[in-house]
Coordinates of C-alpha atoms in Angstrom, one line a residue:
Chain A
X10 CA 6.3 17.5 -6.5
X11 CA 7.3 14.0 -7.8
X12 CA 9.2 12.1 -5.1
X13 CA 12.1 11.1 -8.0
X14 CA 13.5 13.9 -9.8
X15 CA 14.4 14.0 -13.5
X16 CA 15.5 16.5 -16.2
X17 CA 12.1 17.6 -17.8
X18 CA 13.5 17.4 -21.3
X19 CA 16.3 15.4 -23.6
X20 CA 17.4 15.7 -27.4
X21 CA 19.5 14.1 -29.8
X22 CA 19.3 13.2 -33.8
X23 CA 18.5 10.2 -35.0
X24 CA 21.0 8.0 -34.4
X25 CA 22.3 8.8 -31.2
X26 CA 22.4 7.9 -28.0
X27 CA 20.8 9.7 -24.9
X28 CA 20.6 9.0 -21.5
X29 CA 17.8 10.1 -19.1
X30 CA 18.6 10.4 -15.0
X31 CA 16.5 9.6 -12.3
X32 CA 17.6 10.5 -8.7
X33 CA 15.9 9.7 -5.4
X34 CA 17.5 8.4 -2.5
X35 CA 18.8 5.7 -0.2
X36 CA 14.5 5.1 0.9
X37 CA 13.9 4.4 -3.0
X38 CA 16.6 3.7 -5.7
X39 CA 19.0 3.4 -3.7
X40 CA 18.3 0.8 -1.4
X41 CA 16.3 -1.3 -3.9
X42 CA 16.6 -2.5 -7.6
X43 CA 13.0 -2.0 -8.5
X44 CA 13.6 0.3 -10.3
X45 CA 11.4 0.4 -13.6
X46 CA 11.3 2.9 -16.8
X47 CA 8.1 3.5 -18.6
X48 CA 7.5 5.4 -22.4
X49 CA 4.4 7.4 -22.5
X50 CA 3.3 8.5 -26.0
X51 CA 0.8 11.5 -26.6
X52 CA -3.0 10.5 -25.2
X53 CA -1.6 7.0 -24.8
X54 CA -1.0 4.8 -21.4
X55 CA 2.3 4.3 -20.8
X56 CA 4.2 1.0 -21.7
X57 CA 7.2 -0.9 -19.8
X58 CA 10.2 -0.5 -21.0
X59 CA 13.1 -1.9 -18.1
X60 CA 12.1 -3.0 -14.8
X61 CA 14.5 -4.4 -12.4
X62 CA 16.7 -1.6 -12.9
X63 CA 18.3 -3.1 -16.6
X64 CA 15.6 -5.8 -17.6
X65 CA 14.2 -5.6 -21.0
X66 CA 10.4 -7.2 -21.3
X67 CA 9.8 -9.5 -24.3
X68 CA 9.2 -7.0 -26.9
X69 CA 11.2 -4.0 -26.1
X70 CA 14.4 -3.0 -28.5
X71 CA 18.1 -3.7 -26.6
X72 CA 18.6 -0.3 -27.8
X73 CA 16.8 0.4 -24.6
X74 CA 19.0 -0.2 -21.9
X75 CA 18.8 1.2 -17.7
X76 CA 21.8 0.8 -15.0
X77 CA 21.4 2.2 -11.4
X78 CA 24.8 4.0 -9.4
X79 CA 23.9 4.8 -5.9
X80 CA 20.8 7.1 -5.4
X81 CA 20.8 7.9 -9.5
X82 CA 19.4 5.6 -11.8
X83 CA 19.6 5.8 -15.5
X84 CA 18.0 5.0 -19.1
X85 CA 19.8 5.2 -22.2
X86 CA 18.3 4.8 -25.5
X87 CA 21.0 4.0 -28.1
X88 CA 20.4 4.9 -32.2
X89 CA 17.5 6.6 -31.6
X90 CA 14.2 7.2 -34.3
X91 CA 11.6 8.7 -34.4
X92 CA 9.3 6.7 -32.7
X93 CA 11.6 7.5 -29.6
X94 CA 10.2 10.7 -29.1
X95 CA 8.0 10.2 -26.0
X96 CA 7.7 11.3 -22.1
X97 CA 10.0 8.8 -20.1
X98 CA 8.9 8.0 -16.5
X99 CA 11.1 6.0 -14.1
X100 CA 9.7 4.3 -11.0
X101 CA 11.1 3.1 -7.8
X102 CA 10.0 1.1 -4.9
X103 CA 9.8 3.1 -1.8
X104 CA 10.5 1.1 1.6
X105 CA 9.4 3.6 3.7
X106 CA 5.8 4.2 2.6
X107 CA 6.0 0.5 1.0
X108 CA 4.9 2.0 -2.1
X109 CA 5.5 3.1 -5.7
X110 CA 6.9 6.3 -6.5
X111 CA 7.7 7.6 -9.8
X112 CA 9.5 11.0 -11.1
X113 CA 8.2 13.9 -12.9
X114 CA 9.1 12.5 -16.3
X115 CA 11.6 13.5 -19.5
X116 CA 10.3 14.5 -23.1
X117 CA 12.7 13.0 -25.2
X118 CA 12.5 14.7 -28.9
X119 CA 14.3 13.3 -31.7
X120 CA 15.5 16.6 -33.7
Chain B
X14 CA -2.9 -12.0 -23.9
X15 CA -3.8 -9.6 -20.7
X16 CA -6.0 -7.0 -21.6
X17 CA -7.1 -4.4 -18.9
X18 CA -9.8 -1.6 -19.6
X19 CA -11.1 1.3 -17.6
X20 CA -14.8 2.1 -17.1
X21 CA -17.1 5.0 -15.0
X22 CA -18.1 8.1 -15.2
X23 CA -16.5 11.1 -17.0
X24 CA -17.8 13.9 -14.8
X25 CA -18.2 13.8 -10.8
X26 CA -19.3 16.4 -8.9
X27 CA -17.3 18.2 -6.1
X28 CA -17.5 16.4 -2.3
X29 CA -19.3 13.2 -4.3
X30 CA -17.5 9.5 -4.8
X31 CA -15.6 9.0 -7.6
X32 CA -16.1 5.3 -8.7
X33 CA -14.1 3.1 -11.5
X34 CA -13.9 -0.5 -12.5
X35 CA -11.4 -2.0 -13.9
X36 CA -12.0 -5.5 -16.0
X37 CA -9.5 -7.7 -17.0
X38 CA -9.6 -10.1 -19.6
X39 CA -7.3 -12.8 -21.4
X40 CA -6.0 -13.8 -17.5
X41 CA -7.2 -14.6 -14.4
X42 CA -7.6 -11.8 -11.7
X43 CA -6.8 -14.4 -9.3
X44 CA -3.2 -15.3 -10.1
X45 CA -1.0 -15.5 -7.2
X46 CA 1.7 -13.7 -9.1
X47 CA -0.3 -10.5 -9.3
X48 CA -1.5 -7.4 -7.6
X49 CA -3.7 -5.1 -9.3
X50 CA -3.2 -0.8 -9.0
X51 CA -4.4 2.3 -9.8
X52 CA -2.3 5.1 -11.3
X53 CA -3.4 8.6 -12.3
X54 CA -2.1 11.6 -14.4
X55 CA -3.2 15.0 -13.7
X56 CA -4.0 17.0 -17.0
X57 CA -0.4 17.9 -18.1
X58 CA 1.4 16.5 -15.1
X59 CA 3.5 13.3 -14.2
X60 CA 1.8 9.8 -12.8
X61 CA 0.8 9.1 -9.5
X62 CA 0.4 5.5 -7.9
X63 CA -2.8 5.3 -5.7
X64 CA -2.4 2.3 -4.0
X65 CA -3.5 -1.8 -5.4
X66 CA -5.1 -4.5 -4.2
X67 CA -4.4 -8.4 -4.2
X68 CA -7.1 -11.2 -5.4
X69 CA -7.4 -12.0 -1.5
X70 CA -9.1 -8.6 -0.8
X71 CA -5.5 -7.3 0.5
X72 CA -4.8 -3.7 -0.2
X73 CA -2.2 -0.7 -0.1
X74 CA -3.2 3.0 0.0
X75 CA -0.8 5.7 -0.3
X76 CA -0.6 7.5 2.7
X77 CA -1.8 11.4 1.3
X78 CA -5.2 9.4 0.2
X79 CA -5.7 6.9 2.9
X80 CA -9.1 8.5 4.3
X81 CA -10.6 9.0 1.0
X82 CA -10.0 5.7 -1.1
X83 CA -10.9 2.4 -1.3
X84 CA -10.6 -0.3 -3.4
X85 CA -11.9 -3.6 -3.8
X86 CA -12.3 -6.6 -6.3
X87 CA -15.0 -9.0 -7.9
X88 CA -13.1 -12.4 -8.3
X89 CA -16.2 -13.8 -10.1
X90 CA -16.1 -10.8 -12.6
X91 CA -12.3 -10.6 -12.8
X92 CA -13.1 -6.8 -12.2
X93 CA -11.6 -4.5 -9.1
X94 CA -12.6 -1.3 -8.7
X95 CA -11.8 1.9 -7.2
X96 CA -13.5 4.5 -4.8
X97 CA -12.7 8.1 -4.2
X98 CA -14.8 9.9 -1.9
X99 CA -15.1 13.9 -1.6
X100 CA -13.2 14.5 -4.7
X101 CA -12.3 17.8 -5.7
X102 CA -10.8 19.5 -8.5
X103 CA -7.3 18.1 -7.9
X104 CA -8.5 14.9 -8.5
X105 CA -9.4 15.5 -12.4
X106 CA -6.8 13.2 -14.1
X107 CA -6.7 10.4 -16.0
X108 CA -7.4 7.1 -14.0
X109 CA -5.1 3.8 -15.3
X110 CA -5.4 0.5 -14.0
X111 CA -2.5 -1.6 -14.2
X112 CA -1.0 -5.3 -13.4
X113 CA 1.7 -4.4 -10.6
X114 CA 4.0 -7.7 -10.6
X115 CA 4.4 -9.4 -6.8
X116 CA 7.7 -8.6 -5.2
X117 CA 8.9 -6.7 -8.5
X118 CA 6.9 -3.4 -7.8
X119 CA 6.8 -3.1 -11.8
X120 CA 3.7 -2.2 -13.6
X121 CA 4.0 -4.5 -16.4
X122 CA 0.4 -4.4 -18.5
X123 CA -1.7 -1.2 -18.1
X124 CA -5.3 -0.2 -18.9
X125 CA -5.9 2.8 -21.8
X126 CA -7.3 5.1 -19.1
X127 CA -10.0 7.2 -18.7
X128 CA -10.4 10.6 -17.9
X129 CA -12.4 12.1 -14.4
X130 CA -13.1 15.5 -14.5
X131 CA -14.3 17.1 -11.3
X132 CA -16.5 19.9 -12.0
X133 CA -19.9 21.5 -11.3

């Protein structure tokens, strides 16, 4: 059992926004903006996308976008394609263990 | 540009170690700026952070694998490596090692992975 929880599947068509949730609690997301998401393609490692709860690394489309409220954070990914289609992993700092924890992950298909 | 890759065996028998390297190129293993951890991904199942390790020999273990693991790291080979001892079959996964940025807790450049099976 993944110590953040989030929905284990998203849709929408291409050119729409969704928006994937990640809720933990006041030990993890809440209390800290480490908050990172990652995009994991079939048989491939998983890649960056936001850390810092809304940062973008060099590289990665602003149609990729995260925002934290309270215990819940969030990833939206605006005029999607098909590429989009992927698992989505968020990851949090945890201050009680001082580690990393991450949630079960989303598959995001673009109908 | 960074470049980390995954090496070890495939196949590890039940109750024996389960040993990886992980060698990093383009980049020093030795920046301040950096730890260096090791993620995993049961077959069909979400990721799980095992711990990392800084240049200085400094490292974190989850708590659930404390008395098994260990990891360590070869400055002069810009290689670290991890340790698994008495594995089972719940520790078939794919292994990642990744770049974990200091005082960000973000895993920023990853490894592709390699796959552990436990099995007789």
């Amino acid at each position: 059992q993944s110590a953040l929880t989030q929905p284990p599947s998203a849709s929408g068509s291409p050119g729409q926004s969704v928006t994937i949730s990640c809720t933990g609690t006041s030990s993890d997301i809440g209390g800290y903006d480490y908050v990172s998401w990652y995009q994991q393609h079939p048989g491939k490692a998983p890649k960056l996308m936001i850390f810092d709860v809304s940062k973008r690394p060099s590289g990665v489309p602003d149609r990729f976008s995260g925002s934290k409220s309270g215990n819940t954070a969030s990833l939206t990914v605006s005029g999607l394609l098909p590429e989009d289609e992927a698992a989505y992993y968020c990851s949090s700092f945890e201050g009680g263990n001082n580690s990393v924890v991450f949630g079960g992950g989303t598959k995001l298909t673009v109908l | 540009q960074l470049q980390l890759r995954e090496s070890g065996p495939g196949l590890v028998k039940p109750s024996e170690a389960l040993s990886l390297t992980c060698s990093v190129s383009g980049g020093s293993i030795s920046s301040r700026a950096y730890y260096w951890g090791w993620i995993r991904q049961p077959p069909g199942k979400g990721l799980q952070w095992l711990g990392n390790i800084y240049y200085s020999g400094r490292t974190y273990y989850i708590p659930s694998l404390e008395s098994r693991i260990t990891m360590s790291v070869d400055t002069s080979k810009n290689q670290f490596s991890l340790k698994l001892n008495s594995v089972t079959a719940a520790d078939t996964a794919v292994y990642y090692c990744a770049r974990r940025v200091d005082h960000r807790y973000t895993l920023d450049v990853w490894g592709q992975g390699t796959t552990v099976t436990v099995s007789s």
